[in-house]
JSON list of C-alpha atoms in Angstrom, two decimals:
[
{"chain": "A", "resi": 1, "resn": "MET", "atom": "CA", "xyz": [156.86, 111.99, 53.90]},
{"chain": "A", "resi": 2, "resn": "LYS", "atom": "CA", "xyz": [154.84, 115.22, 54.18]},
{"chain": "A", "resi": 3, "resn": "ASN", "atom": "CA", "xyz": [152.43, 114.40, 51.85]},
{"chain": "A", "resi": 4, "resn": "LEU", "atom": "CA", "xyz": [152.35, 111.08, 53.25]},
{"chain": "A", "resi": 5, "resn": "LEU", "atom": "CA", "xyz": [151.51, 112.00, 56.96]},
{"chain": "A", "resi": 6, "resn": "ILE", "atom": "CA", "xyz": [149.11, 114.71, 55.35]},
{"chain": "A", "resi": 7, "resn": "PHE", "atom": "CA", "xyz": [146.95, 112.50, 53.86]},
{"chain": "A", "resi": 8, "resn": "ILE", "atom": "CA", "xyz": [147.58, 109.56, 56.54]},
{"chain": "A", "resi": 9, "resn": "ILE", "atom": "CA", "xyz": [145.95, 113.13, 58.85]},
{"chain": "A", "resi": 10, "resn": "LEU", "atom": "CA", "xyz": [143.43, 113.41, 56.68]},
{"chain": "A", "resi": 11, "resn": "ILE", "atom": "CA", "xyz": [142.13, 110.00, 56.28]},
{"chain": "A", "resi": 12, "resn": "ALA", "atom": "CA", "xyz": [142.33, 109.57, 60.27]},
{"chain": "A", "resi": 13, "resn": "ALA", "atom": "CA", "xyz": [140.47, 113.03, 60.18]},
{"chain": "A", "resi": 14, "resn": "PHE", "atom": "CA", "xyz": [137.22, 111.22, 57.91]},
{"chain": "A", "resi": 15, "resn": "MET", "atom": "CA", "xyz": [136.61, 107.94, 59.35]},
{"chain": "A", "resi": 16, "resn": "SER", "atom": "CA", "xyz": [136.12, 109.81, 62.51]},
{"chain": "A", "resi": 17, "resn": "SER", "atom": "CA", "xyz": [133.97, 112.38, 61.45]},
{"chain": "A", "resi": 18, "resn": "SER", "atom": "CA", "xyz": [132.18, 109.29, 59.44]},
{"chain": "A", "resi": 19, "resn": "ALA", "atom": "CA", "xyz": [132.64, 107.32, 62.97]},
{"chain": "A", "resi": 20, "resn": "CYS", "atom": "CA", "xyz": [130.57, 110.40, 64.72]},
{"chain": "A", "resi": 21, "resn": "ALA", "atom": "CA", "xyz": [128.32, 110.43, 61.69]},
{"chain": "A", "resi": 22, "resn": "SER", "atom": "CA", "xyz": [127.36, 106.69, 62.23]},
{"chain": "A", "resi": 23, "resn": "VAL", "atom": "CA", "xyz": [126.83, 107.88, 65.79]},
{"chain": "A", "resi": 24, "resn": "ARG", "atom": "CA", "xyz": [124.65, 109.74, 65.43]},
{"chain": "A", "resi": 25, "resn": "SER", "atom": "CA", "xyz": [122.65, 108.38, 62.08]},
{"chain": "A", "resi": 26, "resn": "ASP", "atom": "CA", "xyz": [122.43, 105.47, 64.97]},
{"chain": "A", "resi": 27, "resn": "VAL", "atom": "CA", "xyz": [120.90, 107.62, 68.06]},
{"chain": "A", "resi": 28, "resn": "ALA", "atom": "CA", "xyz": [118.31, 109.45, 66.19]},
{"chain": "A", "resi": 29, "resn": "ALA", "atom": "CA", "xyz": [116.55, 106.48, 64.73]},
{"chain": "A", "resi": 30, "resn": "GLY", "atom": "CA", "xyz": [116.58, 104.83, 68.29]},
{"chain": "A", "resi": 31, "resn": "ASN", "atom": "CA", "xyz": [115.49, 108.46, 69.70]},
{"chain": "A", "resi": 32, "resn": "LYS", "atom": "CA", "xyz": [112.65, 108.33, 66.55]},
{"chain": "A", "resi": 33, "resn": "SER", "atom": "CA", "xyz": [112.17, 104.05, 67.88]},
{"chain": "A", "resi": 34, "resn": "TYR", "atom": "CA", "xyz": [112.10, 104.84, 71.38]},
{"chain": "A", "resi": 35, "resn": "ARG", "atom": "CA", "xyz": [109.59, 107.52, 70.38]},
{"chain": "A", "resi": 36, "resn": "SER", "atom": "CA", "xyz": [107.39, 105.20, 68.91]},
{"chain": "A", "resi": 37, "resn": "GLY", "atom": "CA", "xyz": [107.50, 102.89, 71.72]},
{"chain": "A", "resi": 38, "resn": "GLU", "atom": "CA", "xyz": [109.40, 100.26, 70.39]},
{"chain": "A", "resi": 39, "resn": "TYR", "atom": "CA", "xyz": [111.67, 100.27, 73.31]},
{"chain": "A", "resi": 40, "resn": "GLN", "atom": "CA", "xyz": [113.68, 97.02, 71.60]},
{"chain": "A", "resi": 41, "resn": "ASN", "atom": "CA", "xyz": [114.77, 98.27, 68.08]},
{"chain": "A", "resi": 42, "resn": "ALA", "atom": "CA", "xyz": [115.61, 101.68, 70.25]},
{"chain": "A", "resi": 43, "resn": "LEU", "atom": "CA", "xyz": [117.91, 99.63, 72.09]},
{"chain": "A", "resi": 44, "resn": "GLU", "atom": "CA", "xyz": [119.91, 97.67, 69.39]},
{"chain": "A", "resi": 45, "resn": "HIS", "atom": "CA", "xyz": [120.07, 101.30, 67.53]},
{"chain": "A", "resi": 46, "resn": "TYR", "atom": "CA", "xyz": [121.80, 103.25, 70.96]},
{"chain": "A", "resi": 47, "resn": "VAL", "atom": "CA", "xyz": [123.94, 99.60, 71.59]},
{"chain": "A", "resi": 48, "resn": "GLN", "atom": "CA", "xyz": [125.05, 99.71, 68.16]},
{"chain": "A", "resi": 49, "resn": "ALA", "atom": "CA", "xyz": [125.88, 103.45, 68.30]},
{"chain": "A", "resi": 50, "resn": "TYR", "atom": "CA", "xyz": [127.52, 102.52, 72.09]},
{"chain": "A", "resi": 51, "resn": "SER", "atom": "CA", "xyz": [130.17, 99.59, 70.53]},
{"chain": "A", "resi": 52, "resn": "LYS", "atom": "CA", "xyz": [131.24, 102.52, 68.16]},
{"chain": "A", "resi": 53, "resn": "GLU", "atom": "CA", "xyz": [131.05, 105.16, 70.80]},
{"chain": "A", "resi": 54, "resn": "PRO", "atom": "CA", "xyz": [131.28, 102.98, 74.79]},
{"chain": "A", "resi": 55, "resn": "LYS", "atom": "CA", "xyz": [132.68, 106.77, 76.59]},
{"chain": "A", "resi": 56, "resn": "ASN", "atom": "CA", "xyz": [129.67, 108.76, 75.37]},
{"chain": "A", "resi": 57, "resn": "PRO", "atom": "CA", "xyz": [126.95, 108.78, 77.99]},
{"chain": "A", "resi": 58, "resn": "LYS", "atom": "CA", "xyz": [124.38, 110.18, 75.19]},
{"chain": "A", "resi": 59, "resn": "VAL", "atom": "CA", "xyz": [124.07, 106.51, 74.16]},
{"chain": "A", "resi": 60, "resn": "GLY", "atom": "CA", "xyz": [125.00, 105.28, 77.42]},
{"chain": "A", "resi": 61, "resn": "ASN", "atom": "CA", "xyz": [121.99, 108.00, 79.10]},
{"chain": "A", "resi": 62, "resn": "ASN", "atom": "CA", "xyz": [119.59, 106.31, 76.27]},
{"chain": "A", "resi": 63, "resn": "ALA", "atom": "CA", "xyz": [120.66, 102.61, 75.86]},
{"chain": "A", "resi": 64, "resn": "GLY", "atom": "CA", "xyz": [120.02, 102.25, 80.82]},
{"chain": "A", "resi": 65, "resn": "VAL", "atom": "CA", "xyz": [116.22, 104.15, 79.97]},
{"chain": "A", "resi": 66, "resn": "SER", "atom": "CA", "xyz": [115.88, 101.67, 76.77]},
{"chain": "A", "resi": 67, "resn": "PHE", "atom": "CA", "xyz": [115.91, 98.46, 79.36]},
{"chain": "A", "resi": 68, "resn": "TYR", "atom": "CA", "xyz": [114.08, 100.36, 82.31]},
{"chain": "A", "resi": 69, "resn": "LYS", "atom": "CA", "xyz": [111.15, 100.67, 79.70]},
{"chain": "A", "resi": 70, "resn": "MET", "atom": "CA", "xyz": [111.50, 97.06, 78.99]},
{"chain": "A", "resi": 71, "resn": "ASN", "atom": "CA", "xyz": [111.42, 96.38, 82.67]},
{"chain": "A", "resi": 72, "resn": "ARG", "atom": "CA", "xyz": [115.17, 94.89, 82.85]},
{"chain": "A", "resi": 73, "resn": "TYR", "atom": "CA", "xyz": [116.69, 97.46, 85.16]},
{"chain": "A", "resi": 74, "resn": "GLN", "atom": "CA", "xyz": [120.03, 94.84, 86.13]},
{"chain": "A", "resi": 75, "resn": "ASP", "atom": "CA", "xyz": [121.41, 95.73, 82.73]},
{"chain": "A", "resi": 76, "resn": "ALA", "atom": "CA", "xyz": [119.84, 99.64, 82.69]},
{"chain": "A", "resi": 77, "resn": "GLY", "atom": "CA", "xyz": [121.95, 99.62, 85.33]},
{"chain": "A", "resi": 78, "resn": "LYS", "atom": "CA", "xyz": [125.11, 99.73, 84.25]},
{"chain": "A", "resi": 79, "resn": "TYR", "atom": "CA", "xyz": [124.61, 101.51, 81.21]},
{"chain": "A", "resi": 80, "resn": "LEU", "atom": "CA", "xyz": [123.36, 104.45, 83.27]},
{"chain": "A", "resi": 81, "resn": "SER", "atom": "CA", "xyz": [125.76, 104.11, 85.46]},
{"chain": "A", "resi": 82, "resn": "GLU", "atom": "CA", "xyz": [128.47, 105.02, 83.15]},
{"chain": "A", "resi": 83, "resn": "ALA", "atom": "CA", "xyz": [126.73, 107.17, 81.99]},
{"chain": "A", "resi": 84, "resn": "VAL", "atom": "CA", "xyz": [126.18, 109.09, 85.10]},
{"chain": "A", "resi": 85, "resn": "ALA", "atom": "CA", "xyz": [130.86, 108.59, 85.46]},
{"chain": "A", "resi": 86, "resn": "SER", "atom": "CA", "xyz": [131.88, 110.53, 82.80]},
{"chain": "A", "resi": 87, "resn": "PRO", "atom": "CA", "xyz": [133.88, 113.72, 82.44]},
{"chain": "A", "resi": 88, "resn": "GLU", "atom": "CA", "xyz": [131.79, 114.40, 80.03]},
{"chain": "A", "resi": 89, "resn": "LEU", "atom": "CA", "xyz": [128.30, 115.38, 80.79]},
{"chain": "A", "resi": 90, "resn": "SER", "atom": "CA", "xyz": [127.75, 119.61, 82.10]},
{"chain": "A", "resi": 91, "resn": "SER", "atom": "CA", "xyz": [125.62, 119.36, 85.11]},
{"chain": "A", "resi": 92, "resn": "LYS", "atom": "CA", "xyz": [122.35, 120.03, 84.05]},
{"chain": "A", "resi": 93, "resn": "ASN", "atom": "CA", "xyz": [123.08, 116.18, 81.62]},
{"chain": "A", "resi": 94, "resn": "ARG", "atom": "CA", "xyz": [124.56, 114.91, 85.11]},
{"chain": "A", "resi": 95, "resn": "SER", "atom": "CA", "xyz": [121.48, 115.24, 86.06]},
{"chain": "A", "resi": 96, "resn": "ILE", "atom": "CA", "xyz": [119.08, 114.06, 83.60]},
{"chain": "A", "resi": 97, "resn": "VAL", "atom": "CA", "xyz": [121.24, 110.64, 84.32]},
{"chain": "A", "resi": 98, "resn": "ASN", "atom": "CA", "xyz": [120.86, 110.97, 87.89]},
{"chain": "A", "resi": 99, "resn": "TYR", "atom": "CA", "xyz": [117.30, 111.74, 87.75]},
{"chain": "A", "resi": 100, "resn": "ASN", "atom": "CA", "xyz": [117.22, 108.46, 85.25]},
{"chain": "A", "resi": 101, "resn": "LEU", "atom": "CA", "xyz": [119.18, 106.51, 87.18]},
{"chain": "A", "resi": 102, "resn": "GLY", "atom": "CA", "xyz": [116.66, 106.87, 91.06]},
{"chain": "A", "resi": 103, "resn": "ASN", "atom": "CA", "xyz": [114.21, 105.80, 88.58]},
{"chain": "A", "resi": 104, "resn": "ASN", "atom": "CA", "xyz": [116.31, 102.21, 87.89]},
{"chain": "A", "resi": 105, "resn": "TYR", "atom": "CA", "xyz": [116.35, 102.20, 91.57]},
{"chain": "A", "resi": 106, "resn": "TYR", "atom": "CA", "xyz": [113.19, 102.96, 92.75]},
{"chain": "A", "resi": 107, "resn": "LYS", "atom": "CA", "xyz": [111.78, 100.37, 89.76]},
{"chain": "A", "resi": 108, "resn": "SER", "atom": "CA", "xyz": [114.36, 97.63, 91.61]},
{"chain": "A", "resi": 109, "resn": "GLY", "atom": "CA", "xyz": [113.21, 98.81, 95.31]},
{"chain": "A", "resi": 110, "resn": "GLN", "atom": "CA", "xyz": [116.32, 100.39, 95.92]},
{"chain": "A", "resi": 111, "resn": "TYR", "atom": "CA", "xyz": [114.73, 103.45, 97.76]},
{"chain": "A", "resi": 112, "resn": "ASP", "atom": "CA", "xyz": [117.67, 104.52, 99.74]},
{"chain": "A", "resi": 113, "resn": "LYS", "atom": "CA", "xyz": [120.05, 104.60, 96.18]},
{"chain": "A", "resi": 114, "resn": "ALA", "atom": "CA", "xyz": [117.07, 106.05, 94.75]},
{"chain": "A", "resi": 115, "resn": "ILE", "atom": "CA", "xyz": [116.52, 109.15, 96.67]},
{"chain": "A", "resi": 116, "resn": "GLN", "atom": "CA", "xyz": [120.19, 109.73, 97.13]},
{"chain": "A", "resi": 117, "resn": "ALA", "atom": "CA", "xyz": [120.11, 110.07, 92.25]},
{"chain": "A", "resi": 118, "resn": "TYR", "atom": "CA", "xyz": [116.95, 112.25, 93.19]},
{"chain": "A", "resi": 119, "resn": "LYS", "atom": "CA", "xyz": [118.97, 114.36, 95.35]},
{"chain": "A", "resi": 120, "resn": "THR", "atom": "CA", "xyz": [122.01, 115.13, 93.38]},
{"chain": "A", "resi": 121, "resn": "ALA", "atom": "CA", "xyz": [119.92, 115.69, 90.32]},
{"chain": "A", "resi": 122, "resn": "VAL", "atom": "CA", "xyz": [118.53, 118.28, 92.67]},
{"chain": "A", "resi": 123, "resn": "ASP", "atom": "CA", "xyz": [121.97, 119.49, 94.09]},
{"chain": "A", "resi": 124, "resn": "LEU", "atom": "CA", "xyz": [123.49, 119.89, 89.99]},
{"chain": "A", "resi": 125, "resn": "ASP", "atom": "CA", "xyz": [119.85, 121.63, 88.63]},
{"chain": "A", "resi": 126, "resn": "ASN", "atom": "CA", "xyz": [117.60, 122.84, 90.81]},
{"chain": "A", "resi": 127, "resn": "THR", "atom": "CA", "xyz": [115.14, 123.46, 87.86]},
{"chain": "A", "resi": 128, "resn": "ASN", "atom": "CA", "xyz": [115.40, 119.67, 87.57]},
{"chain": "A", "resi": 129, "resn": "GLN", "atom": "CA", "xyz": [110.94, 119.83, 88.31]},
{"chain": "A", "resi": 130, "resn": "ASP", "atom": "CA", "xyz": [111.00, 116.32, 87.57]},
{"chain": "A", "resi": 131, "resn": "ALA", "atom": "CA", "xyz": [113.82, 114.82, 90.24]},
{"chain": "A", "resi": 132, "resn": "LYS", "atom": "CA", "xyz": [112.41, 117.53, 92.77]},
{"chain": "A", "resi": 133, "resn": "TYR", "atom": "CA", "xyz": [108.84, 115.42, 92.86]},
{"chain": "A", "resi": 134, "resn": "ASN", "atom": "CA", "xyz": [110.67, 112.25, 92.64]},
{"chain": "A", "resi": 135, "resn": "LEU", "atom": "CA", "xyz": [112.17, 113.03, 95.57]},
{"chain": "A", "resi": 136, "resn": "GLY", "atom": "CA", "xyz": [109.67, 113.95, 98.00]},
{"chain": "A", "resi": 137, "resn": "PHE", "atom": "CA", "xyz": [107.83, 110.88, 96.28]},
{"chain": "A", "resi": 138, "resn": "VAL", "atom": "CA", "xyz": [109.81, 108.22, 97.31]},
{"chain": "A", "resi": 139, "resn": "ARG", "atom": "CA", "xyz": [111.58, 109.56, 100.87]},
{"chain": "A", "resi": 140, "resn": "LYS", "atom": "CA", "xyz": [107.58, 110.18, 101.52]},
{"chain": "A", "resi": 141, "resn": "LYS", "atom": "CA", "xyz": [107.03, 105.90, 100.22]},
{"chain": "A", "resi": 142, "resn": "HIS", "atom": "CA", "xyz": [110.71, 104.49, 101.93]},
{"chain": "A", "resi": 143, "resn": "LYS", "atom": "CA", "xyz": [109.15, 106.25, 104.75]},
{"chain": "A", "resi": 144, "resn": "ASP", "atom": "CA", "xyz": [105.97, 104.46, 105.30]},
{"chain": "A", "resi": 145, "resn": "ASN", "atom": "CA", "xyz": [107.28, 100.97, 104.65]},
{"chain": "A", "resi": 146, "resn": "ASN", "atom": "CA", "xyz": [109.10, 101.60, 107.43]},
{"chain": "A", "resi": 147, "resn": "GLN", "atom": "CA", "xyz": [106.07, 102.56, 109.57]},
{"chain": "A", "resi": 148, "resn": "SER", "atom": "CA", "xyz": [104.08, 99.62, 108.13]},
{"chain": "A", "resi": 149, "resn": "GLY", "atom": "CA", "xyz": [107.20, 97.29, 108.70]},
{"chain": "A", "resi": 150, "resn": "VAL", "atom": "CA", "xyz": [107.66, 98.15, 112.98]},
{"chain": "A", "resi": 151, "resn": "MET", "atom": "CA", "xyz": [103.87, 97.67, 113.08]},
{"chain": "A", "resi": 152, "resn": "LYS", "atom": "CA", "xyz": [103.00, 94.12, 111.01]},
{"chain": "A", "resi": 153, "resn": "GLU", "atom": "CA", "xyz": [106.48, 93.31, 113.47]},
{"chain": "A", "resi": 154, "resn": "LYS", "atom": "CA", "xyz": [104.90, 94.56, 116.82]},
{"chain": "A", "resi": 155, "resn": "ASN", "atom": "CA", "xyz": [101.27, 93.31, 115.65]},
{"chain": "A", "resi": 156, "resn": "ASN", "atom": "CA", "xyz": [102.65, 90.18, 115.61]},
{"chain": "A", "resi": 157, "resn": "GLN", "atom": "CA", "xyz": [104.89, 89.75, 118.25]},
{"chain": "A", "resi": 158, "resn": "ASP", "atom": "CA", "xyz": [101.34, 91.11, 120.58]},
{"chain": "A", "resi": 159, "resn": "SER", "atom": "CA", "xyz": [99.58, 88.32, 118.56]},
{"chain": "A", "resi": 160, "resn": "LYS", "atom": "CA", "xyz": [102.13, 86.30, 119.42]},
{"chain": "A", "resi": 161, "resn": "GLY", "atom": "CA", "xyz": [101.76, 86.29, 123.26]},
{"chain": "A", "resi": 162, "resn": "ASP", "atom": "CA", "xyz": [97.35, 86.80, 122.77]},
{"chain": "A", "resi": 163, "resn": "LYS", "atom": "CA", "xyz": [97.64, 83.31, 120.64]},
{"chain": "A", "resi": 164, "resn": "GLN", "atom": "CA", "xyz": [100.11, 81.29, 124.04]},
{"chain": "A", "resi": 165, "resn": "ASP", "atom": "CA", "xyz": [97.33, 83.23, 126.38]},
{"chain": "A", "resi": 166, "resn": "ASN", "atom": "CA", "xyz": [94.22, 82.12, 124.44]},
{"chain": "A", "resi": 167, "resn": "ASN", "atom": "CA", "xyz": [95.59, 78.58, 124.67]},
{"chain": "A", "resi": 168, "resn": "GLN", "atom": "CA", "xyz": [96.62, 79.04, 127.99]},
{"chain": "A", "resi": 169, "resn": "GLN", "atom": "CA", "xyz": [92.77, 79.78, 129.62]},
{"chain": "A", "resi": 170, "resn": "LYS", "atom": "CA", "xyz": [91.21, 77.18, 127.16]},
{"chain": "A", "resi": 171, "resn": "LYS", "atom": "CA", "xyz": [93.59, 74.55, 128.62]},
{"chain": "A", "resi": 172, "resn": "ASP", "atom": "CA", "xyz": [92.79, 76.02, 132.37]},
{"chain": "A", "resi": 173, "resn": "LYS", "atom": "CA", "xyz": [88.91, 75.94, 130.87]},
{"chain": "A", "resi": 174, "resn": "LYS", "atom": "CA", "xyz": [89.39, 72.04, 129.28]},
{"chain": "A", "resi": 175, "resn": "ASN", "atom": "CA", "xyz": [90.43, 71.41, 132.94]},
{"chain": "A", "resi": 176, "resn": "ASN", "atom": "CA", "xyz": [88.09, 73.22, 135.09]},
{"chain": "A", "resi": 177, "resn": "GLN", "atom": "CA", "xyz": [85.37, 71.23, 132.69]},
{"chain": "A", "resi": 178, "resn": "GLY", "atom": "CA", "xyz": [87.38, 68.16, 132.91]},
{"chain": "A", "resi": 179, "resn": "ASN", "atom": "CA", "xyz": [86.34, 68.59, 137.51]},
{"chain": "A", "resi": 180, "resn": "ASP", "atom": "CA", "xyz": [83.34, 70.03, 136.71]},
{"chain": "A", "resi": 181, "resn": "ASP", "atom": "CA", "xyz": [82.37, 66.60, 134.51]},
{"chain": "A", "resi": 182, "resn": "ASN", "atom": "CA", "xyz": [83.60, 64.45, 137.16]},
{"chain": "A", "resi": 183, "resn": "ASN", "atom": "CA", "xyz": [82.11, 66.25, 139.77]},
{"chain": "A", "resi": 184, "resn": "LYS", "atom": "CA", "xyz": [78.62, 65.52, 138.34]},
{"chain": "A", "resi": 185, "resn": "ASN", "atom": "CA", "xyz": [79.42, 62.36, 137.22]},
{"chain": "A", "resi": 186, "resn": "ASP", "atom": "CA", "xyz": [80.17, 61.56, 141.12]},
{"chain": "A", "resi": 187, "resn": "ASN", "atom": "CA", "xyz": [77.08, 63.32, 141.74]},
{"chain": "A", "resi": 188, "resn": "LYS", "atom": "CA", "xyz": [74.98, 61.46, 139.56]},
{"chain": "A", "resi": 189, "resn": "LYS", "atom": "CA", "xyz": [75.73, 57.98, 139.82]},
{"chain": "A", "resi": 190, "resn": "ASN", "atom": "CA", "xyz": [75.54, 58.39, 143.80]},
{"chain": "A", "resi": 191, "resn": "ASN", "atom": "CA", "xyz": [71.86, 59.90, 143.44]},
{"chain": "A", "resi": 192, "resn": "GLU", "atom": "CA", "xyz": [70.97, 57.42, 140.72]},
{"chain": "A", "resi": 193, "resn": "LYS", "atom": "CA", "xyz": [69.25, 54.09, 141.29]},
{"chain": "A", "resi": 194, "resn": "PRO", "atom": "CA", "xyz": [71.80, 51.36, 140.26]},
{"chain": "A", "resi": 195, "resn": "PRO", "atom": "CA", "xyz": [69.40, 48.62, 137.96]},
{"chain": "A", "resi": 196, "resn": "GLU", "atom": "CA", "xyz": [68.69, 45.75, 138.68]},
{"chain": "A", "resi": 197, "resn": "LYS", "atom": "CA", "xyz": [70.13, 42.87, 136.02]},
{"chain": "A", "resi": 198, "resn": "GLY", "atom": "CA", "xyz": [68.51, 42.47, 132.79]},
{"chain": "A", "resi": 199, "resn": "ASP", "atom": "CA", "xyz": [65.91, 44.89, 133.79]},
{"chain": "A", "resi": 200, "resn": "ILE", "atom": "CA", "xyz": [65.39, 48.42, 131.10]},
{"chain": "A", "resi": 201, "resn": "SER", "atom": "CA", "xyz": [62.88, 50.90, 131.43]},
{"chain": "A", "resi": 202, "resn": "LYS", "atom": "CA", "xyz": [60.51, 50.88, 128.31]},
{"chain": "A", "resi": 203, "resn": "GLU", "atom": "CA", "xyz": [61.08, 54.90, 128.79]},
{"chain": "A", "resi": 204, "resn": "ASP", "atom": "CA", "xyz": [65.39, 53.02, 127.52]},
{"chain": "A", "resi": 205, "resn": "ALA", "atom": "CA", "xyz": [64.50, 51.64, 125.44]},
{"chain": "A", "resi": 206, "resn": "GLN", "atom": "CA", "xyz": [62.45, 53.16, 122.76]},
{"chain": "A", "resi": 207, "resn": "ARG", "atom": "CA", "xyz": [65.67, 56.45, 123.21]},
{"chain": "A", "resi": 208, "resn": "ILE", "atom": "CA", "xyz": [67.78, 53.82, 121.86]},
{"chain": "A", "resi": 209, "resn": "LEU", "atom": "CA", "xyz": [65.78, 52.48, 119.59]},
{"chain": "A", "resi": 210, "resn": "ASP", "atom": "CA", "xyz": [65.37, 56.15, 118.00]},
{"chain": "A", "resi": 211, "resn": "MET", "atom": "CA", "xyz": [68.98, 56.87, 118.39]},
{"chain": "A", "resi": 212, "resn": "VAL", "atom": "CA", "xyz": [70.14, 53.42, 116.14]},
{"chain": "A", "resi": 213, "resn": "ALA", "atom": "CA", "xyz": [67.59, 54.32, 113.94]},
{"chain": "A", "resi": 214, "resn": "LYS", "atom": "CA", "xyz": [68.55, 58.15, 113.27]},
{"chain": "A", "resi": 215, "resn": "GLU", "atom": "CA", "xyz": [72.50, 56.83, 113.22]},
{"chain": "A", "resi": 216, "resn": "GLN", "atom": "CA", "xyz": [71.31, 54.52, 109.93]},
{"chain": "A", "resi": 217, "resn": "GLY", "atom": "CA", "xyz": [68.96, 56.77, 108.47]},
{"chain": "A", "resi": 218, "resn": "GLN", "atom": "CA", "xyz": [72.00, 60.00, 108.38]},
{"chain": "A", "resi": 219, "resn": "ASN", "atom": "CA", "xyz": [74.59, 60.79, 105.72]},
{"chain": "A", "resi": 220, "resn": "PRO", "atom": "CA", "xyz": [78.59, 61.39, 107.03]},
{"chain": "A", "resi": 221, "resn": "THR", "atom": "CA", "xyz": [78.87, 65.58, 107.34]},
{"chain": "A", "resi": 222, "resn": "LYS", "atom": "CA", "xyz": [80.63, 67.70, 104.82]},
{"chain": "A", "resi": 223, "resn": "LEU", "atom": "CA", "xyz": [83.06, 69.65, 106.42]},
{"chain": "A", "resi": 224, "resn": "GLN", "atom": "CA", "xyz": [84.03, 72.21, 104.33]},
{"chain": "A", "resi": 225, "resn": "GLN", "atom": "CA", "xyz": [86.67, 74.04, 103.82]},
{"chain": "A", "resi": 226, "resn": "SER", "atom": "CA", "xyz": [87.65, 77.72, 103.14]},
{"chain": "A", "resi": 227, "resn": "ALA", "atom": "CA", "xyz": [90.63, 78.18, 102.70]},
{"chain": "A", "resi": 228, "resn": "LYS", "atom": "CA", "xyz": [100.30, 110.58, 93.02]},
{"chain": "A", "resi": 229, "resn": "GLY", "atom": "CA", "xyz": [101.88, 109.44, 92.57]},
{"chain": "A", "resi": 230, "resn": "GLU", "atom": "CA", "xyz": [104.07, 107.45, 90.36]},
{"chain": "A", "resi": 231, "resn": "THR", "atom": "CA", "xyz": [107.50, 108.70, 89.00]},
{"chain": "A", "resi": 232, "resn": "ASN", "atom": "CA", "xyz": [107.88, 110.22, 86.17]},
{"chain": "A", "resi": 233, "resn": "VAL", "atom": "CA", "xyz": [109.17, 109.41, 82.93]},
{"chain": "A", "resi": 234, "resn": "GLU", "atom": "CA", "xyz": [112.64, 109.39, 81.85]},
{"chain": "A", "resi": 235, "resn": "LYS", "atom": "CA", "xyz": [114.18, 112.30, 80.16]},
{"chain": "A", "resi": 236, "resn": "ASP", "atom": "CA", "xyz": [116.29, 112.98, 77.15]},
{"chain": "A", "resi": 237, "resn": "TRP", "atom": "CA", "xyz": [118.99, 115.06, 75.65]}
]
């Protein structure tokens, strides 16, 4: 019985050792593909390792950055969020995962979360220069975007007010012009001598003939219709 127990323990230790070796092999193969820019191949190796050790933060981090490189930010966030929560991480490695998570938030347009992730990365490891750089970069970009949004809203309101003023001015001008035309017509009517019935001047007749000829030879008018600072690459420990 004692010998059987020892045998079972040895078998379990051997299987555990074999599993660890298999995970290390998958991670090594994934790292090689990743460094060659073959992110899909790298991801397949990392996911294989993840299926064997889902709580391994290094595997989760590397799978996350592979998704990130393929612009699959939602999937990347899932793996990176799991990795950063692992109690097995040292402060330095947790800083690295926070940095990668910050990059993913930034690419997703979640600037507030990106800033917080970079800040956490710097707090955990003050020597993480990439996290420091990106923290300043995203803070400035976020501030500029907010100011741009405020100015755009103000310009829209000003433009709306100007449009209303212009419409009112056009309306007033049209009314004034109408009154002027009426006055001119009245004055012209009073000053002109009524033509005798059936009588037309030679000049008026020629003007009418010229107008008809012009209209017959004129083509239709054609209207013309007018109709430094990127974030750095992710880290790998």
